[in-house]
PDB file of C-alpha atoms in Angstrom:
ATOM      1  CA  UNK A   1      -8.010  21.661 -15.389  1.00  0.00           C
ATOM      2  CA  UNK A   2     -11.074  19.523 -15.973  1.00  0.00           C
ATOM      3  CA  UNK A   3     -12.877  17.719 -13.148  1.00  0.00           C
ATOM      4  CA  UNK A   4     -11.733  14.420 -14.669  1.00  0.00           C
ATOM      5  CA  UNK A   5      -8.088  15.550 -14.512  1.00  0.00           C
ATOM      6  CA  UNK A   6      -8.551  16.787 -10.937  1.00  0.00           C
ATOM      7  CA  UNK A   7     -10.061  13.495  -9.758  1.00  0.00           C
ATOM      8  CA  UNK A   8      -7.389  11.492 -11.580  1.00  0.00           C
ATOM      9  CA  UNK A   9      -4.693  13.601  -9.956  1.00  0.00           C
ATOM     10  CA  UNK A  10      -6.219  13.125  -6.519  1.00  0.00           C
ATOM     11  CA  UNK A  11      -6.352   9.358  -7.001  1.00  0.00           C
ATOM     12  CA  UNK A  12      -2.694   9.280  -8.064  1.00  0.00           C
ATOM     13  CA  UNK A  13      -1.378  11.648  -5.400  1.00  0.00           C
ATOM     14  CA  UNK A  14      -4.077  12.622  -2.887  1.00  0.00           C
ATOM     15  CA  UNK A  15      -3.639  15.952  -1.111  1.00  0.00           C
ATOM     16  CA  UNK A  16      -5.753  18.386   0.859  1.00  0.00           C
ATOM     17  CA  UNK A  17      -9.490  17.991   1.352  1.00  0.00           C
ATOM     18  CA  UNK A  18      -9.928  16.498  -2.110  1.00  0.00           C
ATOM     19  CA  UNK A  19      -7.332  13.872  -1.244  1.00  0.00           C
ATOM     20  CA  UNK A  20      -9.056  12.969   2.014  1.00  0.00           C
ATOM     21  CA  UNK A  21     -12.360  12.547   0.181  1.00  0.00           C
ATOM     22  CA  UNK A  22     -10.678  10.534  -2.562  1.00  0.00           C
ATOM     23  CA  UNK A  23      -9.021   8.193  -0.029  1.00  0.00           C
ATOM     24  CA  UNK A  24     -12.349   7.524   1.675  1.00  0.00           C
ATOM     25  CA  UNK A  25     -13.944   6.780  -1.684  1.00  0.00           C
ATOM     26  CA  UNK A  26     -11.054   4.449  -2.535  1.00  0.00           C
ATOM     27  CA  UNK A  27     -11.542   2.569   0.752  1.00  0.00           C
ATOM     28  CA  UNK A  28     -15.120   1.872  -0.334  1.00  0.00           C
ATOM     29  CA  UNK A  29     -14.314   1.226  -4.014  1.00  0.00           C
ATOM     30  CA  UNK A  30     -11.458  -1.160  -3.170  1.00  0.00           C
ATOM     31  CA  UNK A  31     -13.160  -3.045  -0.323  1.00  0.00           C
ATOM     32  CA  UNK A  32     -13.417  -6.291  -2.296  1.00  0.00           C
ATOM     33  CA  UNK A  33      -9.707  -6.228  -3.106  1.00  0.00           C
ATOM     34  CA  UNK A  34      -8.808  -5.449   0.505  1.00  0.00           C
ATOM     35  CA  UNK A  35     -10.771  -8.511   1.620  1.00  0.00           C
ATOM     36  CA  UNK A  36      -8.756 -10.610  -0.854  1.00  0.00           C
ATOM     37  CA  UNK A  37      -5.495  -9.171   0.498  1.00  0.00           C
ATOM     38  CA  UNK A  38      -6.601 -10.027   4.033  1.00  0.00           C
ATOM     39  CA  UNK A  39      -7.055 -13.697   3.076  1.00  0.00           C
ATOM     40  CA  UNK A  40      -3.418 -13.925   1.970  1.00  0.00           C
ATOM     41  CA  UNK A  41      -1.750 -11.607   4.457  1.00  0.00           C
ATOM     42  CA  UNK A  42      -3.354 -12.975   7.596  1.00  0.00           C
ATOM     43  CA  UNK A  43      -1.705 -16.359   6.956  1.00  0.00           C
ATOM     44  CA  UNK A  44       1.779 -14.859   7.226  1.00  0.00           C
ATOM     45  CA  UNK A  45       2.497 -14.792  10.936  1.00  0.00           C
ATOM     46  CA  UNK A  46       5.829 -13.117  11.659  1.00  0.00           C
ATOM     47  CA  UNK A  47       6.196 -11.787   8.105  1.00  0.00           C
ATOM     48  CA  UNK A  48       7.454  -8.470   6.796  1.00  0.00           C
ATOM     49  CA  UNK A  49       4.706  -7.043   4.604  1.00  0.00           C
ATOM     50  CA  UNK A  50       4.851  -4.058   2.249  1.00  0.00           C
ATOM     51  CA  UNK A  51       1.841  -2.029   1.080  1.00  0.00           C
ATOM     52  CA  UNK A  52       2.620   0.129  -1.955  1.00  0.00           C
ATOM     53  CA  UNK A  53       0.212   3.079  -2.034  1.00  0.00           C
ATOM     54  CA  UNK A  54      -1.461   2.658   1.361  1.00  0.00           C
ATOM     55  CA  UNK A  55      -3.515   5.865   1.127  1.00  0.00           C
ATOM     56  CA  UNK A  56      -5.085   6.830   4.449  1.00  0.00           C
ATOM     57  CA  UNK A  57      -3.824   3.657   6.152  1.00  0.00           C
ATOM     58  CA  UNK A  58      -7.191   2.137   7.017  1.00  0.00           C
ATOM     59  CA  UNK A  59      -6.332  -1.227   5.459  1.00  0.00           C
ATOM     60  CA  UNK A  60      -2.971  -1.505   7.207  1.00  0.00           C
ATOM     61  CA  UNK A  61      -4.705  -0.756  10.506  1.00  0.00           C
ATOM     62  CA  UNK A  62      -7.243  -3.545   9.947  1.00  0.00           C
ATOM     63  CA  UNK A  63      -4.640  -6.058   8.793  1.00  0.00           C
ATOM     64  CA  UNK A  64      -2.134  -5.291  11.534  1.00  0.00           C
ATOM     65  CA  UNK A  65      -4.749  -6.094  14.183  1.00  0.00           C
ATOM     66  CA  UNK A  66      -5.266  -9.587  12.717  1.00  0.00           C
ATOM     67  CA  UNK A  67      -1.704 -10.857  12.432  1.00  0.00           C
ATOM     68  CA  UNK A  68       1.600 -10.799  14.251  1.00  0.00           C
ATOM     69  CA  UNK A  69       3.622  -9.249  11.424  1.00  0.00           C
ATOM     70  CA  UNK A  70       5.501  -6.073  10.676  1.00  0.00           C
ATOM     71  CA  UNK A  71       3.868  -3.748   8.155  1.00  0.00           C
ATOM     72  CA  UNK A  72       5.754  -1.327   5.952  1.00  0.00           C
ATOM     73  CA  UNK A  73       4.217   1.127   3.580  1.00  0.00           C
ATOM     74  CA  UNK A  74       5.278   3.597   0.946  1.00  0.00           C
ATOM     75  CA  UNK A  75       2.964   6.208  -0.550  1.00  0.00           C
ATOM     76  CA  UNK A  76       3.709   9.088  -2.892  1.00  0.00           C
ATOM     77  CA  UNK A  77       1.426  11.497  -1.024  1.00  0.00           C
ATOM     78  CA  UNK A  78       2.851  13.365   1.973  1.00  0.00           C
ATOM     79  CA  UNK A  79      -0.709  14.135   3.105  1.00  0.00           C
ATOM     80  CA  UNK A  80      -1.683  10.443   3.084  1.00  0.00           C
ATOM     81  CA  UNK A  81       1.488   9.455   4.957  1.00  0.00           C
ATOM     82  CA  UNK A  82       0.608  11.870   7.774  1.00  0.00           C
ATOM     83  CA  UNK A  83      -3.043  10.769   7.811  1.00  0.00           C
ATOM     84  CA  UNK A  84      -2.050   7.089   7.820  1.00  0.00           C
ATOM     85  CA  UNK A  85       0.421   7.624  10.663  1.00  0.00           C
ATOM     86  CA  UNK A  86      -2.365   9.171  12.737  1.00  0.00           C
ATOM     87  CA  UNK A  87      -4.739   6.331  11.779  1.00  0.00           C
ATOM     88  CA  UNK A  88      -2.102   3.755  12.781  1.00  0.00           C
ATOM     89  CA  UNK A  89      -0.779   5.603  15.826  1.00  0.00           C
ATOM     90  CA  UNK A  90      -0.637   2.470  18.018  1.00  0.00           C
ATOM     91  CA  UNK A  91       1.203   0.414  15.390  1.00  0.00           C
ATOM     92  CA  UNK A  92       3.574   3.269  14.604  1.00  0.00           C
ATOM     93  CA  UNK A  93       4.346   3.801  18.302  1.00  0.00           C
ATOM     94  CA  UNK A  94       5.165   0.091  18.793  1.00  0.00           C
ATOM     95  CA  UNK A  95       7.177  -0.093  15.547  1.00  0.00           C
ATOM     96  CA  UNK A  96       4.753  -2.670  14.113  1.00  0.00           C
ATOM     97  CA  UNK A  97       3.797  -0.234  11.333  1.00  0.00           C
ATOM     98  CA  UNK A  98       6.425   1.806   9.478  1.00  0.00           C
ATOM     99  CA  UNK A  99       5.080   4.256   6.903  1.00  0.00           C
ATOM    100  CA  UNK A 100       7.002   6.616   4.685  1.00  0.00           C
ATOM    101  CA  UNK A 101       6.686   8.812   1.672  1.00  0.00           C
ATOM    102  CA  UNK A 102       8.239   7.607  -1.543  1.00  0.00           C
ATOM    103  CA  UNK A 103       7.751   6.400  -5.074  1.00  0.00           C
ATOM    104  CA  UNK A 104       7.051   2.800  -6.008  1.00  0.00           C
ATOM    105  CA  UNK A 105       9.933   3.027  -8.483  1.00  0.00           C
ATOM    106  CA  UNK A 106      12.396   3.884  -5.695  1.00  0.00           C
ATOM    107  CA  UNK A 107      11.547   1.672  -2.740  1.00  0.00           C
ATOM    108  CA  UNK A 108      13.751   2.579   0.262  1.00  0.00           C
ATOM    109  CA  UNK A 109      14.349  -0.959   1.545  1.00  0.00           C
ATOM    110  CA  UNK A 110      17.162  -3.513   1.498  1.00  0.00           C
ATOM    111  CA  UNK A 111      17.286  -6.510  -0.811  1.00  0.00           C
ATOM    112  CA  UNK A 112      15.784  -9.800   0.404  1.00  0.00           C
ATOM    113  CA  UNK A 113      13.611  -7.973   2.931  1.00  0.00           C
ATOM    114  CA  UNK A 114       9.891  -8.685   2.328  1.00  0.00           C
ATOM    115  CA  UNK A 115       7.830 -11.840   2.583  1.00  0.00           C
ATOM    116  CA  UNK A 116       4.911 -10.322   0.722  1.00  0.00           C
ATOM    117  CA  UNK A 117       4.070  -7.136  -1.125  1.00  0.00           C
ATOM    118  CA  UNK A 118       0.617  -5.968  -2.071  1.00  0.00           C
ATOM    119  CA  UNK A 119      -0.835  -3.013  -3.868  1.00  0.00           C
ATOM    120  CA  UNK A 120      -4.431  -2.199  -4.722  1.00  0.00           C
ATOM    121  CA  UNK A 121      -5.328  -0.011  -7.695  1.00  0.00           C
ATOM    122  CA  UNK A 122      -2.038   1.845  -7.822  1.00  0.00           C
ATOM    123  CA  UNK A 123      -0.462   0.283 -10.895  1.00  0.00           C
ATOM    124  CA  UNK A 124      -2.168   2.895 -13.090  1.00  0.00           C
ATOM    125  CA  UNK A 125      -0.137   5.647 -11.439  1.00  0.00           C
ATOM    126  CA  UNK A 126       3.325   4.087 -11.614  1.00  0.00           C
ATOM    127  CA  UNK A 127       5.641   6.003 -13.932  1.00  0.00           C
ATOM    128  CA  UNK A 128       7.592   2.866 -14.848  1.00  0.00           C
ATOM    129  CA  UNK A 129       5.853  -0.457 -14.129  1.00  0.00           C
ATOM    130  CA  UNK A 130       8.868  -2.549 -15.117  1.00  0.00           C
ATOM    131  CA  UNK A 131      11.090  -0.617 -12.693  1.00  0.00           C
ATOM    132  CA  UNK A 132       8.601  -1.139  -9.848  1.00  0.00           C
ATOM    133  CA  UNK A 133       8.524  -4.869 -10.525  1.00  0.00           C
ATOM    134  CA  UNK A 134      12.346  -4.949 -10.605  1.00  0.00           C
ATOM    135  CA  UNK A 135      12.447  -3.069  -7.281  1.00  0.00           C
ATOM    136  CA  UNK A 136       9.977  -5.461  -5.669  1.00  0.00           C
ATOM    137  CA  UNK A 137      11.787  -8.480  -7.110  1.00  0.00           C
ATOM    138  CA  UNK A 138      15.116  -7.444  -5.592  1.00  0.00           C
ATOM    139  CA  UNK A 139      13.568  -6.887  -2.165  1.00  0.00           C
ATOM    140  CA  UNK A 140      11.746 -10.193  -1.909  1.00  0.00           C
ATOM    141  CA  UNK A 141      12.786 -13.081   0.239  1.00  0.00           C
ATOM    142  CA  UNK A 142      13.054 -16.635  -1.077  1.00  0.00           C
ATOM    143  CA  UNK A 143       9.460 -17.669  -0.362  1.00  0.00           C
ATOM    144  CA  UNK A 144       7.620 -14.587  -1.535  1.00  0.00           C
ATOM    145  CA  UNK A 145       4.155 -13.419  -2.564  1.00  0.00           C
ATOM    146  CA  UNK A 146       3.268 -10.443  -4.738  1.00  0.00           C
ATOM    147  CA  UNK A 147      -0.351  -9.318  -4.969  1.00  0.00           C
ATOM    148  CA  UNK A 148      -1.260  -6.667  -7.525  1.00  0.00           C
ATOM    149  CA  UNK A 149      -4.990  -6.080  -7.478  1.00  0.00           C
ATOM    150  CA  UNK A 150      -6.742  -3.686  -9.799  1.00  0.00           C
ATOM    151  CA  UNK A 151     -10.083  -3.108 -11.434  1.00  0.00           C
ATOM    152  CA  UNK A 152     -10.178  -3.065 -15.178  1.00  0.00           C
ATOM    153  CA  UNK A 153     -12.604  -0.912 -17.050  1.00  0.00           C
ATOM    154  CA  UNK A 154     -15.549  -2.655 -18.776  1.00  0.00           C
TER     155      UNK A 154
END
């Protein structure tokens, strides 16, 4: 396996020490997008908000301190789910933050459930983008926001 393949794999499904390092790098690399998400999300008092691919949970922790909302998250990486639960211990303990392992193509939520969904730089790793968008569409409420942020290559 080349270093490029290893790094790509860690970005798509972080695990172990390489995954922890990758998640920290992604927090830095995605900071601009996270600030944009904050502008939208922090206006949604009382909302149900889904983060697809939350990584180490740092962003959910920051957002959940700024708004009275309920945060849900799904991430493919078991290691990141455990790390994010530790990072968001207070929110998890008060049921304000609910994090679980899963694939974006198979979201484990009921229809008409979310007020907003966001994802930052995960679209590259989805096996079936159309299926993810169908999943999100079925789980949205009437007045709904979807934020897909990603960095294109030059």
